[in-house]
Amino acid sequence: MAHQPAATNYEIAQVCLLAGKIMLENGGETYRVEDTMTRVAEAFGIPNSHSFVTPTGIIFSIDGPEQTTRLIRISSRSTDLRKVTVVNAISRKISQGELSPTAAYQELEALSADTRRYPAWLQALAAAIASGCFLIMFQGTWSDFFPAFIAGGAGTISLTFFHRLVPIKFFAEFLASLIIGLIAYLTVKTGLGHNLDKIIIGSVMPLVPGLLITNAVRDLMAGHFVSGVSKGAEAFLTAFAIGAGIAFVLTFYPGKGF
């Protein structure tokens, strides 16, 4: 078997950065991203690496005679925990010596290019069912299950549509919650629904940034104040957008005006 040349610090840094980028873009916690990058570097024989991760960027540095420092920008974030799991699996294979830097980078590149998602109709159906179940969980009545089902599904479809139309998350979430409020109001006004509050609460739950809030609290508790505060601010903006959309509708509802 031919002897393979040793990987350079640049190649190792490329692998670490790509692994961190995939995790951060798909809902991975800051501390987990930093830990994974450090473990990958150690597995490739680099014990003196440093990483600084924020929700919008990653800085990775390797000390030594061939000092290497790289910065990568994170422009978009979503939630795909399958990719986070796959990166963890690749990291374990690297730690066990089963992958070279070149092979690891190729696997990570293929994972990064994988655009498979659940179809929009399935996401909307799941959100609709979840909305109805949330309504029951918040002590709503079964007669309001179908209105929450409709409003929750329409809200998810609207969020996807408006985010593609205007790539600003705040406005997409505001308009989606506005549509949820309108549908909830119309179902109550026509007699299809009965309890407006419960219908709205159940329908907006799929839009609530639960994972983002959890990660923000976890980062703050771990001492990652920059990422924790920034994630908390992002979660606050999402909550504000949802609340503003619903409040706009309730302003014109005779029974719930301000």
PDB file of C-alpha atoms in Angstrom, residues 6-242:
ATOM      1  CA  ALA A   6       0.700  13.892   5.565  1.00  0.00           C
ATOM      2  CA  ALA A   7      -2.178  16.342   5.464  1.00  0.00           C
ATOM      3  CA  THR A   8      -1.310  20.006   5.729  1.00  0.00           C
ATOM      4  CA  ASN A   9      -2.714  22.304   8.390  1.00  0.00           C
ATOM      5  CA  TYR A  10      -4.731  24.029   5.680  1.00  0.00           C
ATOM      6  CA  GLU A  11      -6.447  20.766   4.677  1.00  0.00           C
ATOM      7  CA  ILE A  12      -7.217  19.899   8.294  1.00  0.00           C
ATOM      8  CA  ALA A  13      -8.592  23.396   8.897  1.00  0.00           C
ATOM      9  CA  GLN A  14     -10.803  22.995   5.824  1.00  0.00           C
ATOM     10  CA  VAL A  15     -12.304  19.800   7.246  1.00  0.00           C
ATOM     11  CA  CYS A  16     -12.884  21.364  10.670  1.00  0.00           C
ATOM     12  CA  LEU A  17     -14.469  24.496   9.223  1.00  0.00           C
ATOM     13  CA  LEU A  18     -16.789  22.588   6.907  1.00  0.00           C
ATOM     14  CA  ALA A  19     -17.927  20.323   9.749  1.00  0.00           C
ATOM     15  CA  GLY A  20     -18.586  23.351  11.952  1.00  0.00           C
ATOM     16  CA  LYS A  21     -20.353  25.222   9.156  1.00  0.00           C
ATOM     17  CA  ILE A  22     -22.771  22.358   8.474  1.00  0.00           C
ATOM     18  CA  MET A  23     -23.595  21.965  12.164  1.00  0.00           C
ATOM     19  CA  LEU A  24     -24.083  25.685  12.771  1.00  0.00           C
ATOM     20  CA  GLU A  25     -26.270  26.147   9.690  1.00  0.00           C
ATOM     21  CA  ASN A  26     -28.568  23.306  10.724  1.00  0.00           C
ATOM     22  CA  GLY A  27     -29.297  23.977  14.393  1.00  0.00           C
ATOM     23  CA  GLY A  28     -26.169  22.766  16.202  1.00  0.00           C
ATOM     24  CA  GLU A  29     -25.282  24.428  19.498  1.00  0.00           C
ATOM     25  CA  THR A  30     -22.213  26.669  19.642  1.00  0.00           C
ATOM     26  CA  TYR A  31     -20.430  24.560  22.250  1.00  0.00           C
ATOM     27  CA  ARG A  32     -21.059  21.396  20.216  1.00  0.00           C
ATOM     28  CA  VAL A  33     -19.626  23.000  17.077  1.00  0.00           C
ATOM     29  CA  GLU A  34     -16.473  24.084  18.902  1.00  0.00           C
ATOM     30  CA  ASP A  35     -16.078  20.683  20.565  1.00  0.00           C
ATOM     31  CA  THR A  36     -16.480  18.823  17.266  1.00  0.00           C
ATOM     32  CA  MET A  37     -13.911  21.005  15.495  1.00  0.00           C
ATOM     33  CA  THR A  38     -11.406  20.526  18.320  1.00  0.00           C
ATOM     34  CA  ARG A  39     -11.884  16.752  18.370  1.00  0.00           C
ATOM     35  CA  VAL A  40     -11.463  16.483  14.596  1.00  0.00           C
ATOM     36  CA  ALA A  41      -8.249  18.512  14.736  1.00  0.00           C
ATOM     37  CA  GLU A  42      -6.892  16.346  17.582  1.00  0.00           C
ATOM     38  CA  ALA A  43      -7.734  13.183  15.650  1.00  0.00           C
ATOM     39  CA  PHE A  44      -5.625  14.470  12.746  1.00  0.00           C
ATOM     40  CA  GLY A  45      -2.682  15.163  15.055  1.00  0.00           C
ATOM     41  CA  ILE A  46      -3.320  18.852  15.828  1.00  0.00           C
ATOM     42  CA  PRO A  47      -3.646  19.212  19.628  1.00  0.00           C
ATOM     43  CA  ASN A  48      -3.219  22.990  19.674  1.00  0.00           C
ATOM     44  CA  SER A  49      -6.217  24.311  17.765  1.00  0.00           C
ATOM     45  CA  HIS A  50      -8.544  27.150  18.730  1.00  0.00           C
ATOM     46  CA  SER A  51     -12.053  27.954  17.559  1.00  0.00           C
ATOM     47  CA  PHE A  52     -14.406  30.871  18.122  1.00  0.00           C
ATOM     48  CA  VAL A  53     -17.975  30.311  16.983  1.00  0.00           C
ATOM     49  CA  THR A  54     -20.826  32.796  16.735  1.00  0.00           C
ATOM     50  CA  PRO A  55     -24.168  32.343  14.953  1.00  0.00           C
ATOM     51  CA  THR A  56     -22.854  34.343  11.960  1.00  0.00           C
ATOM     52  CA  GLY A  57     -19.262  33.173  11.681  1.00  0.00           C
ATOM     53  CA  ILE A  58     -16.507  30.726  12.657  1.00  0.00           C
ATOM     54  CA  ILE A  59     -12.851  31.525  13.326  1.00  0.00           C
ATOM     55  CA  PHE A  60     -10.509  28.533  13.463  1.00  0.00           C
ATOM     56  CA  SER A  61      -6.784  28.690  14.176  1.00  0.00           C
ATOM     57  CA  ILE A  62      -3.938  26.173  14.401  1.00  0.00           C
ATOM     58  CA  ASP A  63      -0.792  27.113  16.335  1.00  0.00           C
ATOM     59  CA  GLY A  64       2.720  25.991  15.462  1.00  0.00           C
ATOM     60  CA  PRO A  65       5.395  26.570  12.818  1.00  0.00           C
ATOM     61  CA  GLU A  66       2.749  26.424  10.080  1.00  0.00           C
ATOM     62  CA  GLN A  67       0.208  28.638  11.794  1.00  0.00           C
ATOM     63  CA  THR A  68      -3.130  28.660  10.019  1.00  0.00           C
ATOM     64  CA  THR A  69      -6.093  30.919  10.715  1.00  0.00           C
ATOM     65  CA  ARG A  70      -9.330  30.727   8.758  1.00  0.00           C
ATOM     66  CA  LEU A  71     -12.626  32.577   8.921  1.00  0.00           C
ATOM     67  CA  ILE A  72     -15.891  31.406   7.443  1.00  0.00           C
ATOM     68  CA  ARG A  73     -19.134  33.358   7.221  1.00  0.00           C
ATOM     69  CA  ILE A  74     -22.526  31.822   8.093  1.00  0.00           C
ATOM     70  CA  SER A  75     -25.203  33.566   6.034  1.00  0.00           C
ATOM     71  CA  SER A  76     -28.210  31.284   6.500  1.00  0.00           C
ATOM     72  CA  ARG A  77     -29.469  29.084   9.336  1.00  0.00           C
ATOM     73  CA  SER A  78     -32.249  26.543   9.546  1.00  0.00           C
ATOM     74  CA  THR A  79     -33.045  23.365  11.464  1.00  0.00           C
ATOM     75  CA  ASP A  80     -31.999  19.993  10.078  1.00  0.00           C
ATOM     76  CA  LEU A  81     -30.851  17.805  12.952  1.00  0.00           C
ATOM     77  CA  ARG A  82     -30.223  14.913  10.547  1.00  0.00           C
ATOM     78  CA  LYS A  83     -27.203  16.768   9.170  1.00  0.00           C
ATOM     79  CA  VAL A  84     -25.947  17.494  12.679  1.00  0.00           C
ATOM     80  CA  THR A  85     -26.204  13.770  13.449  1.00  0.00           C
ATOM     81  CA  VAL A  86     -24.335  12.821  10.270  1.00  0.00           C
ATOM     82  CA  VAL A  87     -21.518  15.267  11.076  1.00  0.00           C
ATOM     83  CA  ASN A  88     -21.234  13.707  14.537  1.00  0.00           C
ATOM     84  CA  ALA A  89     -21.001  10.264  12.915  1.00  0.00           C
ATOM     85  CA  ILE A  90     -18.264  11.469  10.543  1.00  0.00           C
ATOM     86  CA  SER A  91     -16.431  12.995  13.513  1.00  0.00           C
ATOM     87  CA  ARG A  92     -16.501   9.663  15.340  1.00  0.00           C
ATOM     88  CA  LYS A  93     -15.134   7.876  12.260  1.00  0.00           C
ATOM     89  CA  ILE A  94     -12.313  10.428  12.091  1.00  0.00           C
ATOM     90  CA  SER A  95     -11.511   9.905  15.788  1.00  0.00           C
ATOM     91  CA  GLN A  96     -11.324   6.154  15.192  1.00  0.00           C
ATOM     92  CA  GLY A  97      -8.862   6.656  12.323  1.00  0.00           C
ATOM     93  CA  GLU A  98     -11.245   5.439   9.631  1.00  0.00           C
ATOM     94  CA  LEU A  99     -11.128   8.586   7.472  1.00  0.00           C
ATOM     95  CA  SER A 100      -8.289  10.639   6.035  1.00  0.00           C
ATOM     96  CA  PRO A 101      -8.689  14.429   5.779  1.00  0.00           C
ATOM     97  CA  THR A 102      -9.384  14.114   2.049  1.00  0.00           C
ATOM     98  CA  ALA A 103     -12.028  11.403   2.506  1.00  0.00           C
ATOM     99  CA  ALA A 104     -13.623  13.268   5.421  1.00  0.00           C
ATOM    100  CA  TYR A 105     -13.800  16.483   3.410  1.00  0.00           C
ATOM    101  CA  GLN A 106     -15.438  14.656   0.507  1.00  0.00           C
ATOM    102  CA  GLU A 107     -18.096  13.163   2.795  1.00  0.00           C
ATOM    103  CA  LEU A 108     -18.754  16.545   4.385  1.00  0.00           C
ATOM    104  CA  GLU A 109     -18.991  18.212   0.970  1.00  0.00           C
ATOM    105  CA  ALA A 110     -21.550  15.647  -0.161  1.00  0.00           C
ATOM    106  CA  LEU A 111     -23.540  16.233   3.028  1.00  0.00           C
ATOM    107  CA  SER A 112     -23.376  20.016   2.598  1.00  0.00           C
ATOM    108  CA  ALA A 113     -24.631  19.722  -0.988  1.00  0.00           C
ATOM    109  CA  ASP A 114     -27.502  17.450   0.051  1.00  0.00           C
ATOM    110  CA  THR A 115     -30.626  19.558  -0.370  1.00  0.00           C
ATOM    111  CA  ARG A 116     -33.144  16.866   0.512  1.00  0.00           C
ATOM    112  CA  ARG A 117     -36.005  18.242   2.551  1.00  0.00           C
ATOM    113  CA  TYR A 118     -39.430  17.056   3.460  1.00  0.00           C
ATOM    114  CA  PRO A 119     -41.838  18.328   0.778  1.00  0.00           C
ATOM    115  CA  ALA A 120     -43.737  21.511   1.560  1.00  0.00           C
ATOM    116  CA  TRP A 121     -47.088  19.724   1.666  1.00  0.00           C
ATOM    117  CA  LEU A 122     -45.796  17.270   4.264  1.00  0.00           C
ATOM    118  CA  GLN A 123     -44.365  20.077   6.407  1.00  0.00           C
ATOM    119  CA  ALA A 124     -47.696  21.909   6.214  1.00  0.00           C
ATOM    120  CA  LEU A 125     -49.613  18.751   7.131  1.00  0.00           C
ATOM    121  CA  ALA A 126     -47.342  18.063  10.096  1.00  0.00           C
ATOM    122  CA  ALA A 127     -47.701  21.669  11.294  1.00  0.00           C
ATOM    123  CA  ALA A 128     -51.484  21.483  10.884  1.00  0.00           C
ATOM    124  CA  ILE A 129     -51.746  18.297  12.945  1.00  0.00           C
ATOM    125  CA  ALA A 130     -49.377  19.712  15.559  1.00  0.00           C
ATOM    126  CA  SER A 131     -51.471  22.890  15.777  1.00  0.00           C
ATOM    127  CA  GLY A 132     -54.612  20.905  16.512  1.00  0.00           C
ATOM    128  CA  CYS A 133     -52.797  18.825  19.104  1.00  0.00           C
ATOM    129  CA  PHE A 134     -51.367  21.934  20.768  1.00  0.00           C
ATOM    130  CA  LEU A 135     -54.885  23.347  20.969  1.00  0.00           C
ATOM    131  CA  ILE A 136     -56.066  20.255  22.852  1.00  0.00           C
ATOM    132  CA  MET A 137     -52.956  20.384  25.068  1.00  0.00           C
ATOM    133  CA  PHE A 138     -53.834  23.972  26.034  1.00  0.00           C
ATOM    134  CA  GLN A 139     -57.290  22.772  27.118  1.00  0.00           C
ATOM    135  CA  GLY A 140     -59.106  23.699  23.929  1.00  0.00           C
ATOM    136  CA  THR A 141     -62.169  21.830  22.739  1.00  0.00           C
ATOM    137  CA  TRP A 142     -62.307  19.247  19.961  1.00  0.00           C
ATOM    138  CA  SER A 143     -64.740  21.477  18.074  1.00  0.00           C
ATOM    139  CA  ASP A 144     -61.834  23.909  17.527  1.00  0.00           C
ATOM    140  CA  PHE A 145     -59.401  21.231  16.339  1.00  0.00           C
ATOM    141  CA  PHE A 146     -60.243  21.693  12.648  1.00  0.00           C
ATOM    142  CA  PRO A 147     -59.953  25.533  12.688  1.00  0.00           C
ATOM    143  CA  ALA A 148     -56.536  25.228  14.366  1.00  0.00           C
ATOM    144  CA  PHE A 149     -55.626  22.549  11.825  1.00  0.00           C
ATOM    145  CA  ILE A 150     -56.427  24.922   8.946  1.00  0.00           C
ATOM    146  CA  ALA A 151     -54.767  27.975  10.494  1.00  0.00           C
ATOM    147  CA  GLY A 152     -51.589  26.114  11.476  1.00  0.00           C
ATOM    148  CA  GLY A 153     -51.151  24.558   8.039  1.00  0.00           C
ATOM    149  CA  ALA A 154     -51.822  27.857   6.277  1.00  0.00           C
ATOM    150  CA  GLY A 155     -49.321  29.613   8.555  1.00  0.00           C
ATOM    151  CA  THR A 156     -46.531  27.185   7.660  1.00  0.00           C
ATOM    152  CA  ILE A 157     -47.263  27.453   3.935  1.00  0.00           C
ATOM    153  CA  SER A 158     -47.319  31.255   4.223  1.00  0.00           C
ATOM    154  CA  LEU A 159     -44.020  31.308   6.116  1.00  0.00           C
ATOM    155  CA  THR A 160     -42.295  29.277   3.386  1.00  0.00           C
ATOM    156  CA  PHE A 161     -43.831  31.343   0.592  1.00  0.00           C
ATOM    157  CA  PHE A 162     -43.078  34.768   2.055  1.00  0.00           C
ATOM    158  CA  HIS A 163     -39.544  33.791   3.051  1.00  0.00           C
ATOM    159  CA  ARG A 164     -38.826  32.856  -0.562  1.00  0.00           C
ATOM    160  CA  LEU A 165     -40.485  36.038  -1.790  1.00  0.00           C
ATOM    161  CA  VAL A 166     -38.785  38.372   0.712  1.00  0.00           C
ATOM    162  CA  PRO A 167     -35.685  36.752   2.283  1.00  0.00           C
ATOM    163  CA  ILE A 168     -36.105  38.655   5.554  1.00  0.00           C
ATOM    164  CA  LYS A 169     -37.161  36.301   8.326  1.00  0.00           C
ATOM    165  CA  PHE A 170     -38.927  38.941  10.432  1.00  0.00           C
ATOM    166  CA  PHE A 171     -41.368  39.954   7.693  1.00  0.00           C
ATOM    167  CA  ALA A 172     -42.076  36.351   6.696  1.00  0.00           C
ATOM    168  CA  GLU A 173     -42.938  35.451  10.292  1.00  0.00           C
ATOM    169  CA  PHE A 174     -45.025  38.605  10.748  1.00  0.00           C
ATOM    170  CA  LEU A 175     -47.084  37.912   7.615  1.00  0.00           C
ATOM    171  CA  ALA A 176     -47.480  34.219   8.478  1.00  0.00           C
ATOM    172  CA  SER A 177     -48.811  35.037  11.950  1.00  0.00           C
ATOM    173  CA  LEU A 178     -51.059  37.704  10.410  1.00  0.00           C
ATOM    174  CA  ILE A 179     -52.621  35.070   8.164  1.00  0.00           C
ATOM    175  CA  ILE A 180     -53.029  32.705  11.125  1.00  0.00           C
ATOM    176  CA  GLY A 181     -54.842  35.438  13.030  1.00  0.00           C
ATOM    177  CA  LEU A 182     -57.112  36.231  10.084  1.00  0.00           C
ATOM    178  CA  ILE A 183     -58.038  32.582   9.517  1.00  0.00           C
ATOM    179  CA  ALA A 184     -58.688  32.076  13.240  1.00  0.00           C
ATOM    180  CA  TYR A 185     -60.896  35.187  13.308  1.00  0.00           C
ATOM    181  CA  LEU A 186     -62.829  34.122  10.206  1.00  0.00           C
ATOM    182  CA  THR A 187     -63.468  30.626  11.556  1.00  0.00           C
ATOM    183  CA  VAL A 188     -64.877  32.096  14.776  1.00  0.00           C
ATOM    184  CA  LYS A 189     -66.947  34.688  12.932  1.00  0.00           C
ATOM    185  CA  THR A 190     -68.479  32.065  10.629  1.00  0.00           C
ATOM    186  CA  GLY A 191     -69.225  29.731  13.528  1.00  0.00           C
ATOM    187  CA  LEU A 192     -66.728  27.051  12.515  1.00  0.00           C
ATOM    188  CA  GLY A 193     -64.597  27.835  15.559  1.00  0.00           C
ATOM    189  CA  HIS A 194     -65.535  28.955  19.053  1.00  0.00           C
ATOM    190  CA  ASN A 195     -62.551  29.949  21.184  1.00  0.00           C
ATOM    191  CA  LEU A 196     -60.383  32.427  19.298  1.00  0.00           C
ATOM    192  CA  ASP A 197     -57.611  32.487  21.922  1.00  0.00           C
ATOM    193  CA  LYS A 198     -57.083  28.731  21.923  1.00  0.00           C
ATOM    194  CA  ILE A 199     -57.157  28.508  18.114  1.00  0.00           C
ATOM    195  CA  ILE A 200     -54.505  31.203  17.795  1.00  0.00           C
ATOM    196  CA  ILE A 201     -52.303  29.743  20.532  1.00  0.00           C
ATOM    197  CA  GLY A 202     -52.371  26.279  18.981  1.00  0.00           C
ATOM    198  CA  SER A 203     -51.793  27.580  15.446  1.00  0.00           C
ATOM    199  CA  VAL A 204     -48.745  29.753  16.180  1.00  0.00           C
ATOM    200  CA  MET A 205     -46.885  27.061  18.132  1.00  0.00           C
ATOM    201  CA  PRO A 206     -45.163  25.623  15.001  1.00  0.00           C
ATOM    202  CA  LEU A 207     -43.688  29.108  14.419  1.00  0.00           C
ATOM    203  CA  VAL A 208     -42.314  29.496  17.954  1.00  0.00           C
ATOM    204  CA  PRO A 209     -38.473  29.307  17.944  1.00  0.00           C
ATOM    205  CA  GLY A 210     -38.183  26.606  20.587  1.00  0.00           C
ATOM    206  CA  LEU A 211     -34.826  25.199  19.451  1.00  0.00           C
ATOM    207  CA  LEU A 212     -33.356  28.697  19.177  1.00  0.00           C
ATOM    208  CA  ILE A 213     -34.441  29.604  22.709  1.00  0.00           C
ATOM    209  CA  THR A 214     -33.063  26.330  24.075  1.00  0.00           C
ATOM    210  CA  ASN A 215     -29.705  26.850  22.358  1.00  0.00           C
ATOM    211  CA  ALA A 216     -29.538  30.449  23.578  1.00  0.00           C
ATOM    212  CA  VAL A 217     -30.072  29.429  27.204  1.00  0.00           C
ATOM    213  CA  ARG A 218     -27.615  26.522  26.860  1.00  0.00           C
ATOM    214  CA  ASP A 219     -24.927  28.792  25.388  1.00  0.00           C
ATOM    215  CA  LEU A 220     -25.423  31.397  28.123  1.00  0.00           C
ATOM    216  CA  MET A 221     -25.158  28.747  30.828  1.00  0.00           C
ATOM    217  CA  ALA A 222     -21.961  27.420  29.215  1.00  0.00           C
ATOM    218  CA  GLY A 223     -20.422  30.908  29.160  1.00  0.00           C
ATOM    219  CA  HIS A 224     -20.777  31.544  25.412  1.00  0.00           C
ATOM    220  CA  PHE A 225     -22.226  34.997  25.972  1.00  0.00           C
ATOM    221  CA  VAL A 226     -21.820  36.373  22.436  1.00  0.00           C
ATOM    222  CA  SER A 227     -23.663  33.506  20.765  1.00  0.00           C
ATOM    223  CA  GLY A 228     -26.152  33.172  23.629  1.00  0.00           C
ATOM    224  CA  VAL A 229     -27.168  36.827  23.530  1.00  0.00           C
ATOM    225  CA  SER A 230     -27.336  36.920  19.724  1.00  0.00           C
ATOM    226  CA  LYS A 231     -29.475  33.776  19.574  1.00  0.00           C
ATOM    227  CA  GLY A 232     -31.673  35.176  22.312  1.00  0.00           C
ATOM    228  CA  ALA A 233     -32.088  38.401  20.327  1.00  0.00           C
ATOM    229  CA  GLU A 234     -33.017  36.416  17.227  1.00  0.00           C
ATOM    230  CA  ALA A 235     -35.574  34.417  19.221  1.00  0.00           C
ATOM    231  CA  PHE A 236     -36.970  37.668  20.649  1.00  0.00           C
ATOM    232  CA  LEU A 237     -37.401  39.129  17.148  1.00  0.00           C
ATOM    233  CA  THR A 238     -39.232  35.996  16.037  1.00  0.00           C
ATOM    234  CA  ALA A 239     -41.521  36.143  19.076  1.00  0.00           C
ATOM    235  CA  PHE A 240     -42.095  39.860  18.463  1.00  0.00           C
ATOM    236  CA  ALA A 241     -42.982  39.216  14.797  1.00  0.00           C
ATOM    237  CA  ILE A 242     -45.492  36.528  15.791  1.00  0.00           C
TER     238      ILE A 242
END
